[in-house]
mmCIF file of C-alpha atoms in Angstrom:
data_model
loop_
_atom_site.group_PDB
_atom_site.id
_atom_site.type_symbol
_atom_site.label_atom_id
_atom_site.label_comp_id
_atom_site.label_asym_id
_atom_site.label_seq_id
_atom_site.Cartn_x
_atom_site.Cartn_y
_atom_site.Cartn_z
ATOM 1 C CA MET A 4 0.000 0.000 0.000
ATOM 2 C CA SER A 5 1.173 3.490 -0.744
ATOM 3 C CA PRO A 6 1.949 5.557 2.320
ATOM 4 C CA ALA A 7 -0.717 8.063 3.241
ATOM 5 C CA PRO A 8 0.070 11.568 2.052
ATOM 6 C CA ALA A 9 1.552 13.797 4.646
ATOM 7 C CA PRO A 10 -0.967 16.248 6.055
ATOM 8 C CA THR A 11 -0.745 19.766 4.784
ATOM 9 C CA VAL A 12 0.844 21.987 7.358
ATOM 10 C CA ARG A 13 -0.364 25.551 7.082
ATOM 11 C CA PRO A 14 1.872 28.263 8.467
ATOM 12 C CA VAL A 15 0.532 29.764 11.638
ATOM 13 C CA PRO A 16 0.304 33.539 11.370
ATOM 14 C CA PRO A 17 2.422 35.324 13.947
ATOM 15 C CA VAL A 18 0.561 36.436 17.011
ATOM 16 C CA GLN A 19 0.399 40.196 17.244
ATOM 17 C CA SER A 20 1.441 41.881 20.416
ATOM 18 C CA ARG A 21 -0.997 44.184 22.163
ATOM 19 C CA ARG A 22 0.991 47.167 20.933
ATOM 20 C CA GLU A 23 0.798 45.931 17.336
ATOM 21 C CA ARG A 24 -2.945 45.354 17.612
ATOM 22 C CA LEU A 25 -3.479 48.825 18.988
ATOM 23 C CA ARG A 26 -1.297 50.292 16.248
ATOM 24 C CA ASP A 27 -3.277 48.531 13.514
ATOM 25 C CA GLU A 28 -6.554 49.523 15.133
ATOM 26 C CA LEU A 29 -5.491 53.151 15.296
ATOM 27 C CA ARG A 30 -4.389 53.059 11.660
ATOM 28 C CA ARG A 31 -7.799 51.737 10.608
ATOM 29 C CA ASP A 32 -9.568 54.356 12.716
ATOM 30 C CA VAL A 33 -7.431 57.154 11.285
ATOM 31 C CA LEU A 34 -8.095 56.119 7.693
ATOM 32 C CA ALA A 35 -11.809 55.746 8.412
ATOM 33 C CA ALA A 36 -11.868 59.229 9.932
ATOM 34 C CA ALA A 37 -9.899 60.674 7.020
ATOM 35 C CA ARG A 38 -12.362 59.139 4.593
ATOM 36 C CA HIS A 39 -15.262 60.532 6.603
ATOM 37 C CA GLN A 40 -13.670 63.968 6.456
ATOM 38 C CA LEU A 41 -13.112 63.551 2.718
ATOM 39 C CA ALA A 42 -16.594 62.324 1.864
ATOM 40 C CA GLY A 43 -18.421 64.603 4.288
ATOM 41 C CA GLN A 44 -19.233 68.224 3.828
ATOM 42 C CA HIS A 45 -15.752 69.244 4.940
ATOM 43 C CA GLY A 46 -14.103 68.102 1.713
ATOM 44 C CA LEU A 47 -10.486 67.338 0.952
ATOM 45 C CA SER A 48 -9.303 70.869 1.665
ATOM 46 C CA LYS A 49 -10.457 70.515 5.283
ATOM 47 C CA LEU A 50 -8.853 67.116 5.792
ATOM 48 C CA THR A 51 -6.268 68.021 8.412
ATOM 49 C CA MET A 52 -4.359 65.969 10.930
ATOM 50 C CA ALA A 53 -6.037 67.972 13.697
ATOM 51 C CA ALA A 54 -9.520 67.201 12.370
ATOM 52 C CA VAL A 55 -8.719 63.516 11.977
ATOM 53 C CA ALA A 56 -7.182 63.318 15.455
ATOM 54 C CA LYS A 57 -10.248 64.986 16.959
ATOM 55 C CA GLU A 58 -12.596 62.499 15.282
ATOM 56 C CA VAL A 59 -10.490 59.523 16.358
ATOM 57 C CA GLY A 60 -10.159 60.874 19.882
ATOM 58 C CA VAL A 61 -6.386 61.221 20.119
ATOM 59 C CA THR A 62 -3.972 64.113 20.105
ATOM 60 C CA PRO A 63 -2.370 65.193 16.801
ATOM 61 C CA PRO A 64 1.122 64.199 18.018
ATOM 62 C CA ALA A 65 -0.189 60.648 18.503
ATOM 63 C CA LEU A 66 -0.935 60.450 14.773
ATOM 64 C CA TYR A 67 2.615 61.402 13.860
ATOM 65 C CA ARG A 68 3.881 58.301 15.623
ATOM 66 C CA HIS A 69 2.081 56.225 12.979
ATOM 67 C CA PHE A 70 1.909 58.508 9.926
ATOM 68 C CA GLU A 71 4.692 60.710 8.622
ATOM 69 C CA ASN A 72 2.376 63.567 7.694
ATOM 70 C CA ARG A 73 -0.931 64.428 6.039
ATOM 71 C CA GLN A 74 0.332 63.248 2.682
ATOM 72 C CA ASP A 75 1.097 59.840 4.169
ATOM 73 C CA VAL A 76 -2.498 59.596 5.414
ATOM 74 C CA ILE A 77 -3.822 60.569 1.983
ATOM 75 C CA ALA A 78 -1.564 58.077 0.186
ATOM 76 C CA GLN A 79 -2.658 55.221 2.453
ATOM 77 C CA LEU A 80 -6.280 56.298 2.076
ATOM 78 C CA CYS A 81 -5.933 56.120 -1.711
ATOM 79 C CA VAL A 82 -4.676 52.541 -1.513
ATOM 80 C CA LEU A 83 -7.510 51.610 0.852
ATOM 81 C CA ILE A 84 -10.088 53.060 -1.551
ATOM 82 C CA VAL A 85 -8.643 51.190 -4.519
ATOM 83 C CA GLU A 86 -8.703 47.954 -2.519
ATOM 84 C CA GLU A 87 -12.397 48.516 -1.810
ATOM 85 C CA VAL A 88 -13.207 49.114 -5.466
ATOM 86 C CA LEU A 89 -11.242 46.060 -6.581
ATOM 87 C CA ASP A 90 -13.104 43.892 -4.066
ATOM 88 C CA GLN A 91 -16.364 44.999 -5.660
ATOM 89 C CA LEU A 92 -15.050 44.459 -9.192
ATOM 90 C CA GLY A 93 -13.776 41.015 -8.275
ATOM 91 C CA ALA A 94 -17.166 40.068 -6.829
ATOM 92 C CA ALA A 95 -18.867 41.255 -10.022
ATOM 93 C CA VAL A 96 -16.576 39.138 -12.204
ATOM 94 C CA ALA A 97 -17.010 36.103 -9.936
ATOM 95 C CA ARG A 98 -20.764 36.193 -10.616
ATOM 96 C CA GLN A 99 -20.241 35.734 -14.362
ATOM 97 C CA GLU A 100 -19.927 32.503 -16.293
ATOM 98 C CA PRO A 101 -16.293 31.342 -16.078
ATOM 99 C CA GLY A 102 -14.385 32.371 -19.189
ATOM 100 C CA ASP A 103 -17.001 34.899 -20.343
ATOM 101 C CA VAL A 104 -14.661 37.849 -20.684
ATOM 102 C CA ALA A 105 -17.288 40.046 -22.331
ATOM 103 C CA ALA A 106 -19.656 39.658 -19.379
ATOM 104 C CA ALA A 107 -16.783 40.189 -16.947
ATOM 105 C CA LEU A 108 -15.790 43.451 -18.633
ATOM 106 C CA VAL A 109 -19.362 44.731 -18.744
ATOM 107 C CA ALA A 110 -20.042 43.815 -15.120
ATOM 108 C CA SER A 111 -16.839 45.270 -13.699
ATOM 109 C CA SER A 112 -17.055 48.498 -15.697
ATOM 110 C CA ARG A 113 -20.688 48.972 -14.638
ATOM 111 C CA VAL A 114 -19.809 48.408 -10.971
ATOM 112 C CA SER A 115 -16.954 50.878 -11.374
ATOM 113 C CA LEU A 116 -19.345 53.501 -12.755
ATOM 114 C CA ASP A 117 -21.862 52.917 -9.976
ATOM 115 C CA TRP A 118 -19.110 53.232 -7.367
ATOM 116 C CA ALA A 119 -17.835 56.482 -8.892
ATOM 117 C CA VAL A 120 -21.286 58.070 -8.862
ATOM 118 C CA ARG A 121 -21.895 57.004 -5.254
ATOM 119 C CA ASN A 122 -18.459 58.171 -4.080
ATOM 120 C CA PRO A 123 -17.604 61.388 -5.948
ATOM 121 C CA ALA A 124 -15.108 62.643 -3.354
ATOM 122 C CA GLU A 125 -13.178 59.372 -3.356
ATOM 123 C CA PHE A 126 -13.274 59.292 -7.164
ATOM 124 C CA ASP A 127 -11.882 62.814 -7.334
ATOM 125 C CA LEU A 128 -9.074 61.937 -4.941
ATOM 126 C CA VAL A 129 -8.008 58.657 -6.531
ATOM 127 C CA ILE A 130 -8.815 59.150 -10.216
ATOM 128 C CA GLY A 131 -9.493 62.852 -10.601
ATOM 129 C CA SER A 132 -7.258 65.773 -9.743
ATOM 130 C CA GLY A 133 -6.899 65.013 -6.047
ATOM 131 C CA ILE A 134 -3.636 63.086 -6.095
ATOM 132 C CA ARG A 135 -1.779 65.700 -8.101
ATOM 133 C CA ALA A 136 -3.188 68.494 -5.950
ATOM 134 C CA GLU A 137 -2.441 66.813 -2.627
ATOM 135 C CA LEU A 138 0.869 65.223 -3.600
ATOM 136 C CA PRO A 139 2.507 67.950 -5.681
ATOM 137 C CA ASP A 140 5.880 66.247 -5.559
ATOM 138 C CA GLY A 141 6.095 64.432 -8.889
ATOM 139 C CA THR A 142 8.047 61.477 -7.541
ATOM 140 C CA THR A 143 5.587 60.835 -4.706
ATOM 141 C CA SER A 144 2.584 61.221 -6.985
ATOM 142 C CA HIS A 145 4.017 58.954 -9.678
ATOM 143 C CA THR A 146 4.985 56.286 -7.161
ATOM 144 C CA LEU A 147 1.478 56.192 -5.725
ATOM 145 C CA GLN A 148 -0.189 56.221 -9.140
ATOM 146 C CA ARG A 149 2.048 53.387 -10.287
ATOM 147 C CA ARG A 150 1.195 51.340 -7.209
ATOM 148 C CA MET A 151 -2.523 51.833 -7.788
ATOM 149 C CA ALA A 152 -2.097 50.988 -11.477
ATOM 150 C CA GLU A 153 -0.430 47.715 -10.478
ATOM 151 C CA MET A 154 -3.375 46.941 -8.203
ATOM 152 C CA VAL A 155 -5.936 47.647 -10.924
ATOM 153 C CA GLY A 156 -3.825 45.720 -13.415
ATOM 154 C CA GLY A 157 -4.160 42.676 -11.194
ATOM 155 C CA HIS A 158 -7.874 42.738 -11.990
ATOM 156 C CA TYR A 159 -7.862 43.599 -15.693
ATOM 157 C CA VAL A 160 -4.642 42.117 -17.058
ATOM 158 C CA PRO A 161 -5.840 38.490 -16.619
ATOM 159 C CA LEU A 162 -8.974 39.323 -18.626
ATOM 160 C CA PHE A 163 -6.975 40.853 -21.459
ATOM 161 C CA ARG A 164 -4.497 37.998 -21.255
ATOM 162 C CA THR A 165 -7.410 35.651 -21.966
ATOM 163 C CA LEU A 166 -8.428 37.856 -24.873
ATOM 164 C CA ALA A 167 -4.900 37.776 -26.249
ATOM 165 C CA ALA A 168 -4.883 33.964 -26.105
ATOM 166 C CA SER A 169 -8.226 33.869 -27.950
ATOM 167 C CA GLY A 170 -6.820 35.889 -30.836
ATOM 168 C CA VAL A 171 -8.618 39.165 -30.183
ATOM 169 C CA PRO A 172 -8.013 41.559 -33.090
ATOM 170 C CA HIS A 173 -5.504 44.205 -32.151
ATOM 171 C CA PRO A 174 -3.116 46.561 -33.929
ATOM 172 C CA ALA A 175 0.344 45.324 -34.825
ATOM 173 C CA ASP A 176 3.277 46.976 -33.078
ATOM 174 C CA ASP A 177 4.251 48.834 -36.249
ATOM 175 C CA ASP A 178 0.742 50.258 -36.585
ATOM 176 C CA ILE A 179 1.047 52.131 -33.286
ATOM 177 C CA ASP A 180 2.735 55.517 -33.452
ATOM 178 C CA PRO A 181 6.213 55.132 -31.922
ATOM 179 C CA ALA A 182 5.676 57.983 -29.456
ATOM 180 C CA LEU A 183 2.469 56.349 -28.241
ATOM 181 C CA ALA A 184 3.939 52.842 -28.351
ATOM 182 C CA ASP A 185 6.648 53.788 -25.850
ATOM 183 C CA GLN A 186 4.023 55.077 -23.414
ATOM 184 C CA VAL A 187 1.758 52.050 -23.856
ATOM 185 C CA ARG A 188 4.759 49.789 -23.261
ATOM 186 C CA ARG A 189 5.571 51.563 -19.986
ATOM 187 C CA TYR A 190 1.953 51.301 -18.913
ATOM 188 C CA ARG A 191 1.735 47.622 -19.875
ATOM 189 C CA ASP A 192 4.870 46.763 -17.919
ATOM 190 C CA ALA A 193 3.755 48.800 -14.899
ATOM 191 C CA VAL A 194 0.376 47.069 -14.595
ATOM 192 C CA GLY A 195 1.907 43.610 -14.650
ATOM 193 C CA GLY A 196 1.321 42.597 -18.235
ATOM 194 C CA PRO A 197 4.750 42.532 -19.931
ATOM 195 C CA ASP A 198 3.712 39.327 -21.692
ATOM 196 C CA LEU A 199 0.756 41.038 -23.386
ATOM 197 C CA PRO A 200 1.167 41.945 -27.041
ATOM 198 C CA LEU A 201 1.584 45.693 -27.316
ATOM 199 C CA GLY A 202 -1.574 45.910 -29.406
ATOM 200 C CA VAL A 203 -3.629 44.222 -26.680
ATOM 201 C CA ALA A 204 -2.231 46.667 -24.135
ATOM 202 C CA HIS A 205 -3.303 49.390 -26.564
ATOM 203 C CA LEU A 206 -6.830 47.964 -26.402
ATOM 204 C CA MET A 207 -6.694 48.232 -22.616
ATOM 205 C CA VAL A 208 -5.719 51.902 -22.831
ATOM 206 C CA THR A 209 -8.349 52.586 -25.484
ATOM 207 C CA ALA A 210 -11.043 51.030 -23.310
ATOM 208 C CA TRP A 211 -9.852 52.793 -20.169
ATOM 209 C CA ARG A 212 -9.781 56.286 -21.677
ATOM 210 C CA GLN A 213 -13.411 55.874 -22.746
ATOM 211 C CA VAL A 214 -14.516 54.395 -19.425
ATOM 212 C CA TYR A 215 -12.690 57.163 -17.580
ATOM 213 C CA GLY A 216 -14.247 59.853 -19.764
ATOM 214 C CA LEU A 217 -17.749 58.558 -19.114
ATOM 215 C CA GLN A 218 -17.127 58.324 -15.383
ATOM 216 C CA CYS A 219 -15.946 61.937 -15.343
ATOM 217 C CA MET A 220 -19.113 62.982 -17.175
ATOM 218 C CA ALA A 221 -21.218 61.192 -14.562
ATOM 219 C CA VAL A 222 -19.309 62.351 -11.479
ATOM 220 C CA TYR A 223 -18.722 65.980 -12.494
ATOM 221 C CA GLY A 224 -22.036 66.501 -14.277
ATOM 222 C CA HIS A 225 -20.556 67.374 -17.666
ATOM 223 C CA GLN A 226 -23.254 68.009 -20.293
ATOM 224 C CA GLU A 227 -25.905 66.926 -17.805
ATOM 225 C CA PHE A 228 -28.459 69.194 -19.492
ATOM 226 C CA ALA A 229 -28.607 66.487 -22.166
ATOM 227 C CA PHE A 230 -26.882 63.367 -20.813
ATOM 228 C CA GLY A 231 -28.495 62.534 -17.509
ATOM 229 C CA ASP A 232 -28.800 58.783 -18.080
ATOM 230 C CA HIS A 233 -25.208 57.666 -17.790
ATOM 231 C CA VAL A 234 -26.209 54.006 -17.687
ATOM 232 C CA ALA A 235 -27.501 54.308 -21.251
ATOM 233 C CA LEU A 236 -24.250 55.985 -22.281
ATOM 234 C CA HIS A 237 -22.305 53.245 -20.507
ATOM 235 C CA GLU A 238 -24.175 50.426 -22.244
ATOM 236 C CA ASP A 239 -23.654 52.035 -25.652
ATOM 237 C CA MET A 240 -19.955 52.620 -25.004
ATOM 238 C CA VAL A 241 -19.229 49.128 -23.688
ATOM 239 C CA SER A 242 -21.149 47.474 -26.526
ATOM 240 C CA ALA A 243 -19.038 49.382 -29.051
ATOM 241 C CA LEU A 244 -15.811 48.414 -27.264
ATOM 242 C CA LEU A 245 -16.774 44.737 -27.157
ATOM 243 C CA ALA A 246 -17.656 44.774 -30.851
ATOM 244 C CA GLN A 247 -14.276 46.344 -31.573
ATOM 245 C CA MET A 248 -12.669 43.394 -29.764
ATOM 246 C CA GLY A 249 -14.716 40.863 -31.709
ATOM 247 C CA LEU A 250 -16.771 39.921 -28.642
ATOM 248 C CA ASP A 251 -20.506 39.635 -28.108
ATOM 249 C CA PRO A 252 -21.609 43.262 -27.659
ATOM 250 C CA HIS A 253 -24.593 42.185 -25.567
ATOM 251 C CA PRO A 254 -23.424 39.409 -23.229
ATOM 252 C CA THR A 255 -25.594 37.962 -20.506
ATOM 253 C CA VAL A 256 -24.487 39.653 -17.309
ATOM 254 C CA ARG A 257 -25.370 38.208 -13.918
#
């Protein structure tokens, strides 16, 4: 008889000390308070360390033992917001038929639009002008934007990798203007898709710039005298993008 397989031994997570637990709890409370300040009537301009400390119930100096400064709080808040959005996008994709990339793209982009409309302050901070305004140092801003792009790439790159394997029509490298190709290549590598054909990465950028434009229309009320039904605009846009990729423009979305 073959010997029984050895039982799987799962690593035991290290036990946190009381100080570590309190530190993590304070960090969560600070970020929750910062988000409340951001999303409330105070707005980003009123998001100060003093206001956050008051809401949490600690002194401002106590915050500086855990956060370098206000910019550090904002940077960590941005990452927390992106994590929340990605959790919602992942849940939307998980509801679709496995392998149905068209349905996955429609579902996740629709959830993204709904989130943006419900959370305009967070949208403005993470995707709008907030990061550049609050983190004027180019290096800091670029580092944070790259990190968030990597996080978002973890959601979308696998979908476009599946499209690439299925032979989705895409422009050849030589058909992309060299100046644009260099930028698309940097973006592709940053989001974790260096194995993607450049033309497929170009499809990702093409889709994103349209999705982003529509979200800005919805969040900032651009042309709202005529375009008040952004869901209709979204459905029309996504259908056109799917058709461009050779996919079913009207997939069944769960």
